[in-house]
Amino acid sequence: MKVAVVGATGMVGEVMLKVLAERNFPITELLLVASERSVGKKLTFKNKEYTVIGLAEAVAAKPQIAIFSAGGDTSLEWAPKFAEVGTTVVDNSSAWRMDPTKKLVVPEINAHELTKDDKIIANPNCSTIQMVLALSQLHKKYKMKRVVVSTYQSVSGTGVKAVRQLENEIAGIEGEMAYPYPISRNVLPHCDVFLENGYTKEEMKLAREPQKIFNDKSFSVTATAVRVPTAGGHSESVNVQFENDFDLADVRQIISETPGVILQDNTAINSYPMPILAHNKDEVFVGRLRRDESQPNTLNMWIVADNLRKGAATNAIQIGEYLVENNLI
Ligand SMILES: NC(=O)c1ccc[n+]([C@@H]2O[C@H](COP(=O)([O-])OP(=O)(O)OC[C@H]3O[C@@H](n4cnc5c(N)ncnc54)[C@H](OP(=O)(O)O)[C@@H]3O)[C@@H](O)[C@H]2O)c1
């Protein structure tokens, strides 16, 4: 498999290379791609050194699969050029997610929808992936009606520049700002840009993407997305109202049996999900399960995952694995 990693020098790109190596993705030729600024730079994959190339050179090489994490604009311009030469693109940006002609895939939920004709496949938003995966089997049994989610998102979700801002602030160094305010010792109710309706783009991704992934418009989601000074790992407080009443023991059982999800819920020993425990893990961690006593059929839960892994690289590579295993590329 000739594989291109577009955005290889970025935060997601770095983890992408790690996960491709760990999972032994069947690579015969690897193309590491970034902006013109990085062309010629050396990167290592499985102890071998590679030279970063530009996008035009990568398209000319006609890879079978290209995994993009290079921002929406790059994807809008270049994903169709790869698709035109026969490459299947798995894209991490928000560029194609809500395009009705493109699939939005969390493999454990809807990879079965993929066909050979899908040449540009969208990876959902990092906060969406962990939420829908944790809820997927509960939705099947109890049917979600309304979800209220508040996120606590790490700076690595913004990219290299934001991680540097936090590190500089902790070290007392003045440097470039990724956010309009300091993030160290602070909390910003602001992830991505503000829209006309008063929500941020991140909040609207959380509100809109789940229906597309489940192919089900019967439930609604409302979100508040917040940036916190953690280096990596997104956390979410999720309040979900179901159509049907549930049994808490059954909820625990279902979550513990959901593929890709780990139940971490024993308050007697202070066991609950945290970003430091989810770091470098591919799974989504769920805990603090309790009945919302203020209204019927409603559950409170706490969901944590490594945003660079299941929220980005791992999910994209799992899509790639599904395509390979099912002869779809
Ligand atoms: N961070 C997360 O948790 C997360 C999760 C899900 C999805 N995503 C998405 O993944 C993408 C990358 O995020 P990131 O956090 O890895 O950002 P990042 O650390 O800022 O890295 C951006 C990458 O894109 C490349 N790039 C930028 N402009 C380019 C251009 N014009 N042509 C080719 N390559 C270009 C950069 O190359 P240079 O080094 O040459 O500039 C770099 O490799 C974004 O679309 C983001 O929304 C991120």
mmCIF file of C-alpha atoms and ligand atoms in Angstrom:
data_model
loop_
_atom_site.group_PDB
_atom_site.id
_atom_site.type_symbol
_atom_site.label_atom_id
_atom_site.label_comp_id
_atom_site.label_asym_id
_atom_site.label_seq_id
_atom_site.Cartn_x
_atom_site.Cartn_y
_atom_site.Cartn_z
ATOM 1 C CA MET A 1 0.000 0.000 0.000
ATOM 2 C CA LYS A 2 1.411 3.349 -1.064
ATOM 3 C CA VAL A 3 0.373 5.677 1.761
ATOM 4 C CA ALA A 4 0.589 9.476 2.007
ATOM 5 C CA VAL A 5 0.392 11.288 5.340
ATOM 6 C CA VAL A 6 -0.542 14.902 4.608
ATOM 7 C CA GLY A 7 0.270 17.201 7.527
ATOM 8 C CA ALA A 8 2.985 14.806 8.715
ATOM 9 C CA THR A 9 4.860 17.554 10.602
ATOM 10 C CA GLY A 10 1.833 18.557 12.715
ATOM 11 C CA MET A 11 0.488 17.378 16.089
ATOM 12 C CA VAL A 12 -1.936 14.894 14.540
ATOM 13 C CA GLY A 13 0.608 13.931 11.851
ATOM 14 C CA GLU A 14 3.178 12.937 14.457
ATOM 15 C CA VAL A 15 0.701 10.680 16.258
ATOM 16 C CA MET A 16 -0.482 9.371 12.879
ATOM 17 C CA LEU A 17 3.043 8.058 12.195
ATOM 18 C CA LYS A 18 3.221 6.512 15.666
ATOM 19 C CA VAL A 19 -0.138 4.746 15.260
ATOM 20 C CA LEU A 20 0.624 3.563 11.694
ATOM 21 C CA ALA A 21 3.816 1.960 13.040
ATOM 22 C CA GLU A 22 2.178 0.462 16.152
ATOM 23 C CA ARG A 23 -0.685 -1.075 14.183
ATOM 24 C CA ASN A 24 1.648 -2.273 11.440
ATOM 25 C CA PHE A 25 -0.458 -0.706 8.698
ATOM 26 C CA PRO A 26 0.481 -2.504 5.440
ATOM 27 C CA ILE A 27 2.760 0.196 3.982
ATOM 28 C CA THR A 28 5.026 -0.539 1.051
ATOM 29 C CA GLU A 29 5.822 3.080 0.287
ATOM 30 C CA LEU A 30 5.334 6.064 2.578
ATOM 31 C CA LEU A 31 5.005 9.681 1.443
ATOM 32 C CA LEU A 32 5.336 12.325 4.146
ATOM 33 C CA VAL A 33 3.716 15.555 3.038
ATOM 34 C CA ALA A 34 3.513 19.053 4.529
ATOM 35 C CA SER A 35 3.524 22.690 3.465
ATOM 36 C CA GLU A 36 6.265 24.237 1.318
ATOM 37 C CA ARG A 37 7.833 25.466 4.600
ATOM 38 C CA SER A 38 8.686 21.896 5.548
ATOM 39 C CA VAL A 39 9.691 20.425 2.195
ATOM 40 C CA GLY A 40 13.134 18.812 2.578
ATOM 41 C CA LYS A 41 12.745 18.345 6.340
ATOM 42 C CA LYS A 42 13.606 14.857 7.642
ATOM 43 C CA LEU A 43 11.174 12.708 9.638
ATOM 44 C CA THR A 44 11.640 9.187 10.981
ATOM 45 C CA PHE A 45 9.221 6.289 10.596
ATOM 46 C CA LYS A 46 10.126 2.803 11.891
ATOM 47 C CA ASN A 47 13.781 3.842 12.249
ATOM 48 C CA LYS A 48 13.983 4.955 8.639
ATOM 49 C CA GLU A 49 14.497 8.557 7.608
ATOM 50 C CA TYR A 50 12.077 10.179 5.137
ATOM 51 C CA THR A 51 12.230 13.552 3.392
ATOM 52 C CA VAL A 52 9.077 15.670 3.544
ATOM 53 C CA ILE A 53 7.609 16.413 0.111
ATOM 54 C CA GLY A 54 5.030 18.903 -1.173
ATOM 55 C CA LEU A 55 1.441 18.215 -2.191
ATOM 56 C CA ALA A 56 1.929 18.319 -5.978
ATOM 57 C CA GLU A 57 4.710 15.727 -5.779
ATOM 58 C CA ALA A 58 2.524 13.529 -3.582
ATOM 59 C CA VAL A 59 -0.428 13.665 -6.015
ATOM 60 C CA ALA A 60 1.914 12.773 -8.895
ATOM 61 C CA ALA A 61 3.004 9.664 -6.943
ATOM 62 C CA LYS A 62 -0.656 8.438 -6.932
ATOM 63 C CA PRO A 63 -0.811 6.876 -3.452
ATOM 64 C CA GLN A 64 -3.641 4.398 -2.807
ATOM 65 C CA ILE A 65 -4.543 6.144 0.421
ATOM 66 C CA ALA A 66 -3.852 9.647 1.747
ATOM 67 C CA ILE A 67 -4.558 10.508 5.370
ATOM 68 C CA PHE A 68 -4.983 14.264 5.692
ATOM 69 C CA SER A 69 -4.518 16.385 8.816
ATOM 70 C CA ALA A 70 -3.443 19.689 7.331
ATOM 71 C CA GLY A 71 -6.420 21.985 7.941
ATOM 72 C CA GLY A 72 -9.670 22.575 6.058
ATOM 73 C CA ASP A 73 -8.319 24.834 3.303
ATOM 74 C CA THR A 74 -5.589 22.379 2.299
ATOM 75 C CA SER A 75 -8.135 19.614 2.269
ATOM 76 C CA LEU A 76 -10.706 21.512 0.214
ATOM 77 C CA GLU A 77 -8.093 22.292 -2.403
ATOM 78 C CA TRP A 78 -6.082 19.068 -2.476
ATOM 79 C CA ALA A 79 -8.325 16.147 -1.461
ATOM 80 C CA PRO A 80 -10.206 16.297 -4.820
ATOM 81 C CA LYS A 81 -6.867 16.308 -6.694
ATOM 82 C CA PHE A 82 -5.837 13.099 -4.911
ATOM 83 C CA ALA A 83 -9.294 11.597 -5.509
ATOM 84 C CA GLU A 84 -8.977 12.396 -9.204
ATOM 85 C CA VAL A 85 -5.845 10.230 -9.539
ATOM 86 C CA GLY A 86 -7.592 7.357 -7.726
ATOM 87 C CA THR A 87 -6.388 7.961 -4.158
ATOM 88 C CA THR A 88 -8.825 7.383 -1.292
ATOM 89 C CA VAL A 89 -8.562 10.321 1.106
ATOM 90 C CA VAL A 90 -9.364 10.064 4.814
ATOM 91 C CA ASP A 91 -9.630 13.642 6.032
ATOM 92 C CA ASN A 92 -9.302 14.907 9.596
ATOM 93 C CA SER A 93 -10.398 18.477 8.959
ATOM 94 C CA SER A 94 -13.945 19.808 9.070
ATOM 95 C CA ALA A 95 -13.923 20.511 5.296
ATOM 96 C CA TRP A 96 -16.072 17.569 4.153
ATOM 97 C CA ARG A 97 -17.845 16.406 7.279
ATOM 98 C CA MET A 98 -21.260 17.851 6.572
ATOM 99 C CA ASP A 99 -21.067 17.444 2.772
ATOM 100 C CA PRO A 100 -24.042 15.160 2.001
ATOM 101 C CA THR A 101 -22.008 13.344 -0.662
ATOM 102 C CA LYS A 102 -19.284 12.342 1.838
ATOM 103 C CA LYS A 103 -19.435 9.756 4.620
ATOM 104 C CA LEU A 104 -18.610 10.754 8.195
ATOM 105 C CA VAL A 105 -17.201 7.661 9.823
ATOM 106 C CA VAL A 106 -16.526 6.241 13.274
ATOM 107 C CA PRO A 107 -15.600 2.681 12.262
ATOM 108 C CA GLU A 108 -17.235 0.952 15.256
ATOM 109 C CA ILE A 109 -20.546 2.662 14.335
ATOM 110 C CA ASN A 110 -20.860 3.078 10.560
ATOM 111 C CA ALA A 111 -17.853 1.755 8.613
ATOM 112 C CA HIS A 112 -20.253 -0.703 6.956
ATOM 113 C CA GLU A 113 -21.609 2.245 4.898
ATOM 114 C CA LEU A 114 -18.283 2.609 3.035
ATOM 115 C CA THR A 115 -17.976 1.533 -0.583
ATOM 116 C CA LYS A 116 -15.305 1.608 -3.287
ATOM 117 C CA ASP A 117 -16.836 4.829 -4.594
ATOM 118 C CA ASP A 118 -16.024 6.782 -1.426
ATOM 119 C CA LYS A 119 -12.898 8.631 -2.468
ATOM 120 C CA ILE A 120 -13.047 11.338 0.211
ATOM 121 C CA ILE A 121 -14.049 10.095 3.659
ATOM 122 C CA ALA A 122 -14.415 12.448 6.618
ATOM 123 C CA ASN A 123 -13.145 11.781 10.120
ATOM 124 C CA PRO A 124 -15.490 13.417 12.656
ATOM 125 C CA ASN A 125 -14.478 16.128 15.116
ATOM 126 C CA CYS A 126 -12.391 14.799 18.026
ATOM 127 C CA SER A 127 -14.980 15.696 20.689
ATOM 128 C CA THR A 128 -17.754 14.156 18.592
ATOM 129 C CA ILE A 129 -15.948 10.826 18.128
ATOM 130 C CA GLN A 130 -15.512 10.111 21.842
ATOM 131 C CA MET A 131 -19.079 11.161 22.641
ATOM 132 C CA VAL A 132 -20.835 9.125 19.944
ATOM 133 C CA LEU A 133 -18.715 6.057 20.569
ATOM 134 C CA ALA A 134 -19.551 6.106 24.299
ATOM 135 C CA LEU A 135 -23.260 6.570 23.509
ATOM 136 C CA SER A 136 -23.531 4.227 20.522
ATOM 137 C CA GLN A 137 -24.796 1.054 22.194
ATOM 138 C CA LEU A 138 -26.918 2.931 24.745
ATOM 139 C CA HIS A 139 -28.648 4.695 21.831
ATOM 140 C CA LYS A 140 -29.423 1.328 20.240
ATOM 141 C CA LYS A 141 -31.141 0.066 23.370
ATOM 142 C CA TYR A 142 -32.694 3.160 25.014
ATOM 143 C CA LYS A 143 -32.940 5.633 22.099
ATOM 144 C CA MET A 144 -31.449 9.072 22.720
ATOM 145 C CA LYS A 145 -33.803 12.034 22.739
ATOM 146 C CA ARG A 146 -31.586 14.941 23.768
ATOM 147 C CA VAL A 147 -27.922 15.324 24.681
ATOM 148 C CA VAL A 148 -26.412 18.261 26.587
ATOM 149 C CA VAL A 149 -22.623 18.229 26.430
ATOM 150 C CA SER A 150 -20.017 20.510 28.011
ATOM 151 C CA THR A 151 -16.448 19.894 26.953
ATOM 152 C CA TYR A 152 -13.106 20.444 28.706
ATOM 153 C CA GLN A 153 -10.721 20.382 25.745
ATOM 154 C CA SER A 154 -6.927 20.269 25.857
ATOM 155 C CA VAL A 155 -4.648 22.687 24.030
ATOM 156 C CA SER A 156 -3.286 19.905 21.779
ATOM 157 C CA GLY A 157 -6.699 20.026 20.091
ATOM 158 C CA THR A 158 -5.717 23.382 18.611
ATOM 159 C CA GLY A 159 -2.329 22.255 17.265
ATOM 160 C CA VAL A 160 1.375 22.929 17.739
ATOM 161 C CA LYS A 161 1.029 26.686 18.276
ATOM 162 C CA ALA A 162 -1.356 26.310 21.222
ATOM 163 C CA VAL A 163 0.778 23.683 22.968
ATOM 164 C CA ARG A 164 3.686 26.108 22.657
ATOM 165 C CA GLN A 165 1.584 28.935 24.122
ATOM 166 C CA LEU A 166 0.765 26.852 27.220
ATOM 167 C CA GLU A 167 4.390 25.703 27.619
ATOM 168 C CA ASN A 168 5.669 29.286 27.261
ATOM 169 C CA GLU A 169 3.185 30.585 29.818
ATOM 170 C CA ILE A 170 4.138 27.888 32.341
ATOM 171 C CA ALA A 171 7.841 28.712 31.804
ATOM 172 C CA GLY A 172 7.183 32.470 32.029
ATOM 173 C CA ILE A 173 8.357 33.091 28.460
ATOM 174 C CA GLU A 174 6.602 35.634 26.247
ATOM 175 C CA GLY A 175 5.748 34.145 22.873
ATOM 176 C CA GLU A 176 3.232 33.825 20.062
ATOM 177 C CA MET A 177 -0.387 33.465 21.192
ATOM 178 C CA ALA A 178 -2.710 30.849 19.685
ATOM 179 C CA TYR A 179 -5.637 32.086 21.805
ATOM 180 C CA PRO A 180 -6.887 35.634 22.463
ATOM 181 C CA TYR A 181 -6.107 35.189 26.208
ATOM 182 C CA PRO A 182 -3.636 33.291 28.381
ATOM 183 C CA ILE A 183 -4.617 29.629 28.751
ATOM 184 C CA SER A 184 -2.401 28.699 31.714
ATOM 185 C CA ARG A 185 -4.399 29.113 34.976
ATOM 186 C CA ASN A 186 -7.383 30.007 32.826
ATOM 187 C CA VAL A 187 -10.415 28.465 31.104
ATOM 188 C CA LEU A 188 -11.697 29.775 27.757
ATOM 189 C CA PRO A 189 -15.360 29.231 26.827
ATOM 190 C CA HIS A 190 -14.213 29.446 23.245
ATOM 191 C CA CYS A 191 -13.134 26.580 20.933
ATOM 192 C CA ASP A 192 -12.807 27.464 17.247
ATOM 193 C CA VAL A 193 -14.524 30.587 15.840
ATOM 194 C CA PHE A 194 -17.789 32.218 16.892
ATOM 195 C CA LEU A 195 -20.748 31.962 14.513
ATOM 196 C CA GLU A 196 -23.718 34.254 13.966
ATOM 197 C CA ASN A 197 -25.973 32.154 16.219
ATOM 198 C CA GLY A 198 -23.672 32.785 19.215
ATOM 199 C CA TYR A 199 -22.269 29.254 19.259
ATOM 200 C CA THR A 200 -18.723 28.362 18.248
ATOM 201 C CA LYS A 201 -17.970 26.208 15.232
ATOM 202 C CA GLU A 202 -16.806 23.442 17.597
ATOM 203 C CA GLU A 203 -20.150 23.519 19.426
ATOM 204 C CA MET A 204 -22.039 23.232 16.142
ATOM 205 C CA LYS A 205 -19.855 20.276 15.091
ATOM 206 C CA LEU A 206 -20.906 18.524 18.308
ATOM 207 C CA ALA A 207 -24.537 19.435 17.647
ATOM 208 C CA ARG A 208 -24.687 18.328 13.988
ATOM 209 C CA GLU A 209 -22.209 15.491 13.409
ATOM 210 C CA PRO A 210 -23.813 12.826 15.671
ATOM 211 C CA GLN A 211 -27.053 12.691 13.630
ATOM 212 C CA LYS A 212 -25.072 12.117 10.451
ATOM 213 C CA ILE A 213 -22.911 9.387 12.015
ATOM 214 C CA PHE A 214 -25.936 7.532 13.431
ATOM 215 C CA ASN A 215 -27.976 8.331 10.308
ATOM 216 C CA ASP A 216 -30.742 9.335 12.681
ATOM 217 C CA LYS A 217 -32.362 12.749 13.052
ATOM 218 C CA SER A 218 -34.646 11.739 15.905
ATOM 219 C CA PHE A 219 -32.429 13.185 18.672
ATOM 220 C CA SER A 220 -30.854 16.588 19.268
ATOM 221 C CA VAL A 221 -27.561 17.754 20.783
ATOM 222 C CA THR A 222 -26.627 21.081 22.347
ATOM 223 C CA ALA A 223 -23.043 21.890 23.322
ATOM 224 C CA THR A 224 -20.754 24.259 25.207
ATOM 225 C CA ALA A 225 -17.111 23.772 24.220
ATOM 226 C CA VAL A 226 -14.441 24.959 26.637
ATOM 227 C CA ARG A 227 -10.648 25.060 26.375
ATOM 228 C CA VAL A 228 -8.771 24.102 29.553
ATOM 229 C CA PRO A 229 -5.017 24.175 30.280
ATOM 230 C CA THR A 230 -4.433 20.423 29.896
ATOM 231 C CA ALA A 231 -1.757 19.367 27.420
ATOM 232 C CA GLY A 232 -3.640 16.445 25.893
ATOM 233 C CA GLY A 233 -6.959 14.603 26.265
ATOM 234 C CA HIS A 234 -10.487 15.961 25.946
ATOM 235 C CA SER A 235 -13.060 15.492 28.722
ATOM 236 C CA GLU A 236 -16.826 15.827 28.444
ATOM 237 C CA SER A 237 -19.706 16.105 30.849
ATOM 238 C CA VAL A 238 -22.644 14.530 29.010
ATOM 239 C CA ASN A 239 -26.282 14.620 30.092
ATOM 240 C CA VAL A 240 -28.387 12.337 27.936
ATOM 241 C CA GLN A 241 -32.136 11.941 28.012
ATOM 242 C CA PHE A 242 -33.464 8.703 26.530
ATOM 243 C CA GLU A 243 -36.909 7.858 25.162
ATOM 244 C CA ASN A 244 -36.974 4.765 27.358
ATOM 245 C CA ASP A 245 -36.123 4.301 30.984
ATOM 246 C CA PHE A 246 -32.886 2.493 31.758
ATOM 247 C CA ASP A 247 -31.394 0.389 34.460
ATOM 248 C CA LEU A 248 -28.068 1.768 35.708
ATOM 249 C CA ALA A 249 -26.529 -1.691 36.096
ATOM 250 C CA ASP A 250 -27.513 -2.442 32.497
ATOM 251 C CA VAL A 251 -26.024 0.892 31.352
ATOM 252 C CA ARG A 252 -22.719 -0.107 33.002
ATOM 253 C CA GLN A 253 -22.871 -3.527 31.349
ATOM 254 C CA ILE A 254 -23.596 -2.026 27.904
ATOM 255 C CA ILE A 255 -20.767 0.510 28.191
ATOM 256 C CA SER A 256 -18.304 -2.140 29.326
ATOM 257 C CA GLU A 257 -19.236 -4.198 26.253
ATOM 258 C CA THR A 258 -19.081 -1.304 23.741
ATOM 259 C CA PRO A 259 -16.136 -1.875 21.376
ATOM 260 C CA GLY A 260 -13.404 0.735 21.873
ATOM 261 C CA VAL A 261 -14.846 1.921 25.188
ATOM 262 C CA ILE A 262 -13.551 1.248 28.703
ATOM 263 C CA LEU A 263 -15.745 1.634 31.772
ATOM 264 C CA GLN A 264 -13.856 3.351 34.583
ATOM 265 C CA ASP A 265 -16.513 3.899 37.195
ATOM 266 C CA ASN A 266 -15.832 3.023 40.794
ATOM 267 C CA THR A 267 -16.149 6.052 43.032
ATOM 268 C CA ALA A 268 -15.407 3.925 46.116
ATOM 269 C CA ILE A 269 -11.771 3.825 44.990
ATOM 270 C CA ASN A 270 -11.821 7.219 43.207
ATOM 271 C CA SER A 271 -11.774 5.512 39.837
ATOM 272 C CA TYR A 272 -12.966 7.760 37.017
ATOM 273 C CA PRO A 273 -11.612 8.827 33.611
ATOM 274 C CA MET A 274 -9.010 11.603 33.446
ATOM 275 C CA PRO A 275 -6.839 12.953 30.626
ATOM 276 C CA ILE A 276 -3.646 11.759 32.338
ATOM 277 C CA LEU A 277 -4.994 8.188 32.301
ATOM 278 C CA ALA A 278 -6.276 8.377 28.703
ATOM 279 C CA HIS A 279 -2.959 9.733 27.378
ATOM 280 C CA ASN A 280 -1.549 7.619 24.536
ATOM 281 C CA LYS A 281 -4.528 5.230 24.672
ATOM 282 C CA ASP A 282 -6.773 4.407 21.725
ATOM 283 C CA GLU A 283 -9.896 3.777 23.815
ATOM 284 C CA VAL A 284 -12.613 6.098 25.080
ATOM 285 C CA PHE A 285 -13.031 6.081 28.877
ATOM 286 C CA VAL A 286 -16.425 6.472 30.571
ATOM 287 C CA GLY A 287 -17.284 6.997 34.242
ATOM 288 C CA ARG A 288 -19.259 8.993 36.844
ATOM 289 C CA LEU A 289 -22.398 7.246 35.619
ATOM 290 C CA ARG A 290 -25.425 8.415 37.562
ATOM 291 C CA ARG A 291 -29.092 9.015 37.083
ATOM 292 C CA ASP A 292 -30.099 12.656 36.561
ATOM 293 C CA GLU A 293 -32.550 13.020 39.436
ATOM 294 C CA SER A 294 -34.074 16.201 37.981
ATOM 295 C CA GLN A 295 -35.930 14.531 35.104
ATOM 296 C CA PRO A 296 -36.952 11.046 33.938
ATOM 297 C CA ASN A 297 -34.897 8.680 31.713
ATOM 298 C CA THR A 298 -31.798 10.857 31.976
ATOM 299 C CA LEU A 299 -28.193 9.850 32.580
ATOM 300 C CA ASN A 300 -25.122 11.861 33.544
ATOM 301 C CA MET A 301 -21.747 10.638 32.378
ATOM 302 C CA TRP A 302 -18.106 11.720 32.081
ATOM 303 C CA ILE A 303 -16.212 10.812 28.903
ATOM 304 C CA VAL A 304 -12.465 11.185 28.279
ATOM 305 C CA ALA A 305 -10.236 10.265 25.328
ATOM 306 C CA ASP A 306 -6.868 11.163 23.839
ATOM 307 C CA ASN A 307 -7.933 13.671 21.154
ATOM 308 C CA LEU A 308 -4.864 13.017 19.026
ATOM 309 C CA ARG A 309 -5.507 9.224 19.105
ATOM 310 C CA LYS A 310 -9.169 8.132 18.919
ATOM 311 C CA GLY A 311 -10.134 11.758 18.264
ATOM 312 C CA ALA A 312 -7.947 11.907 15.151
ATOM 313 C CA ALA A 313 -5.133 9.508 14.153
ATOM 314 C CA THR A 314 -6.480 6.196 15.459
ATOM 315 C CA ASN A 315 -9.967 6.742 14.041
ATOM 316 C CA ALA A 316 -8.539 7.710 10.616
ATOM 317 C CA ILE A 317 -6.219 4.702 10.550
ATOM 318 C CA GLN A 318 -9.045 2.371 11.624
ATOM 319 C CA ILE A 319 -10.984 3.675 8.592
ATOM 320 C CA GLY A 320 -7.922 2.878 6.459
ATOM 321 C CA GLU A 321 -7.728 -0.618 7.954
ATOM 322 C CA TYR A 322 -11.411 -1.215 7.208
ATOM 323 C CA LEU A 323 -10.890 -0.135 3.572
ATOM 324 C CA VAL A 324 -7.900 -2.481 3.200
ATOM 325 C CA GLU A 325 -9.557 -5.450 4.930
ATOM 326 C CA ASN A 326 -12.694 -5.094 2.789
ATOM 327 C CA ASN A 327 -10.866 -4.528 -0.522
ATOM 328 C CA LEU A 328 -12.350 -1.064 -0.901
ATOM 329 C CA ILE A 329 -9.116 0.516 -2.202
HETATM 330 N N1 LIG B 1 -5.302 18.392 17.215
HETATM 331 C C1 LIG B 1 -6.385 17.640 17.283
HETATM 332 O O1 LIG B 1 -6.764 17.117 18.345
HETATM 333 C C2 LIG B 1 -7.193 17.362 16.066
HETATM 334 C C3 LIG B 1 -8.165 16.401 16.156
HETATM 335 C C4 LIG B 1 -8.931 16.132 15.031
HETATM 336 C C5 LIG B 1 -8.683 16.793 13.868
HETATM 337 N N2 LIG B 1 -7.716 17.743 13.809
HETATM 338 C C6 LIG B 1 -7.513 18.404 12.519
HETATM 339 O O2 LIG B 1 -6.288 17.983 11.961
HETATM 340 C C7 LIG B 1 -5.685 19.041 11.243
HETATM 341 C C8 LIG B 1 -4.276 19.312 11.751
HETATM 342 O O3 LIG B 1 -4.318 19.573 13.134
HETATM 343 P P1 LIG B 1 -3.000 19.642 14.002
HETATM 344 O O4 LIG B 1 -3.481 19.800 15.396
HETATM 345 O O5 LIG B 1 -2.068 18.514 13.686
HETATM 346 O O6 LIG B 1 -2.365 21.037 13.500
HETATM 347 P P2 LIG B 1 -0.835 21.495 13.433
HETATM 348 O O7 LIG B 1 -0.076 20.883 14.546
HETATM 349 O O8 LIG B 1 -0.877 22.962 13.330
HETATM 350 O O9 LIG B 1 -0.282 20.874 12.067
HETATM 351 C C9 LIG B 1 -0.745 21.285 10.806
HETATM 352 C C10 LIG B 1 -0.137 20.421 9.719
HETATM 353 O O10 LIG B 1 -0.693 20.810 8.470
HETATM 354 C C11 LIG B 1 0.347 21.166 7.564
HETATM 355 N N3 LIG B 1 -0.076 22.259 6.683
HETATM 356 C C12 LIG B 1 -0.539 23.465 7.031
HETATM 357 N N4 LIG B 1 -0.800 24.218 5.925
HETATM 358 C C13 LIG B 1 -0.487 23.427 4.870
HETATM 359 C C14 LIG B 1 -0.521 23.613 3.465
HETATM 360 N N5 LIG B 1 -0.932 24.755 2.922
HETATM 361 N N6 LIG B 1 -0.122 22.595 2.673
HETATM 362 C C15 LIG B 1 0.299 21.434 3.201
HETATM 363 N N7 LIG B 1 0.372 21.197 4.540
HETATM 364 C C16 LIG B 1 -0.027 22.183 5.351
HETATM 365 C C17 LIG B 1 1.468 21.643 8.468
HETATM 366 O O11 LIG B 1 2.685 21.608 7.749
HETATM 367 P P3 LIG B 1 3.918 22.601 8.161
HETATM 368 O O12 LIG B 1 4.556 21.987 9.372
HETATM 369 O O13 LIG B 1 4.761 22.545 6.954
HETATM 370 O O14 LIG B 1 3.301 23.933 8.443
HETATM 371 C C18 LIG B 1 1.369 20.586 9.571
HETATM 372 O O15 LIG B 1 1.940 19.382 9.156
HETATM 373 C C19 LIG B 1 -6.646 20.229 11.373
HETATM 374 O O16 LIG B 1 -7.491 20.227 10.240
HETATM 375 C C20 LIG B 1 -7.422 19.909 12.613
HETATM 376 O O17 LIG B 1 -8.694 20.493 12.597
HETATM 377 C C21 LIG B 1 -6.945 18.026 14.868
#
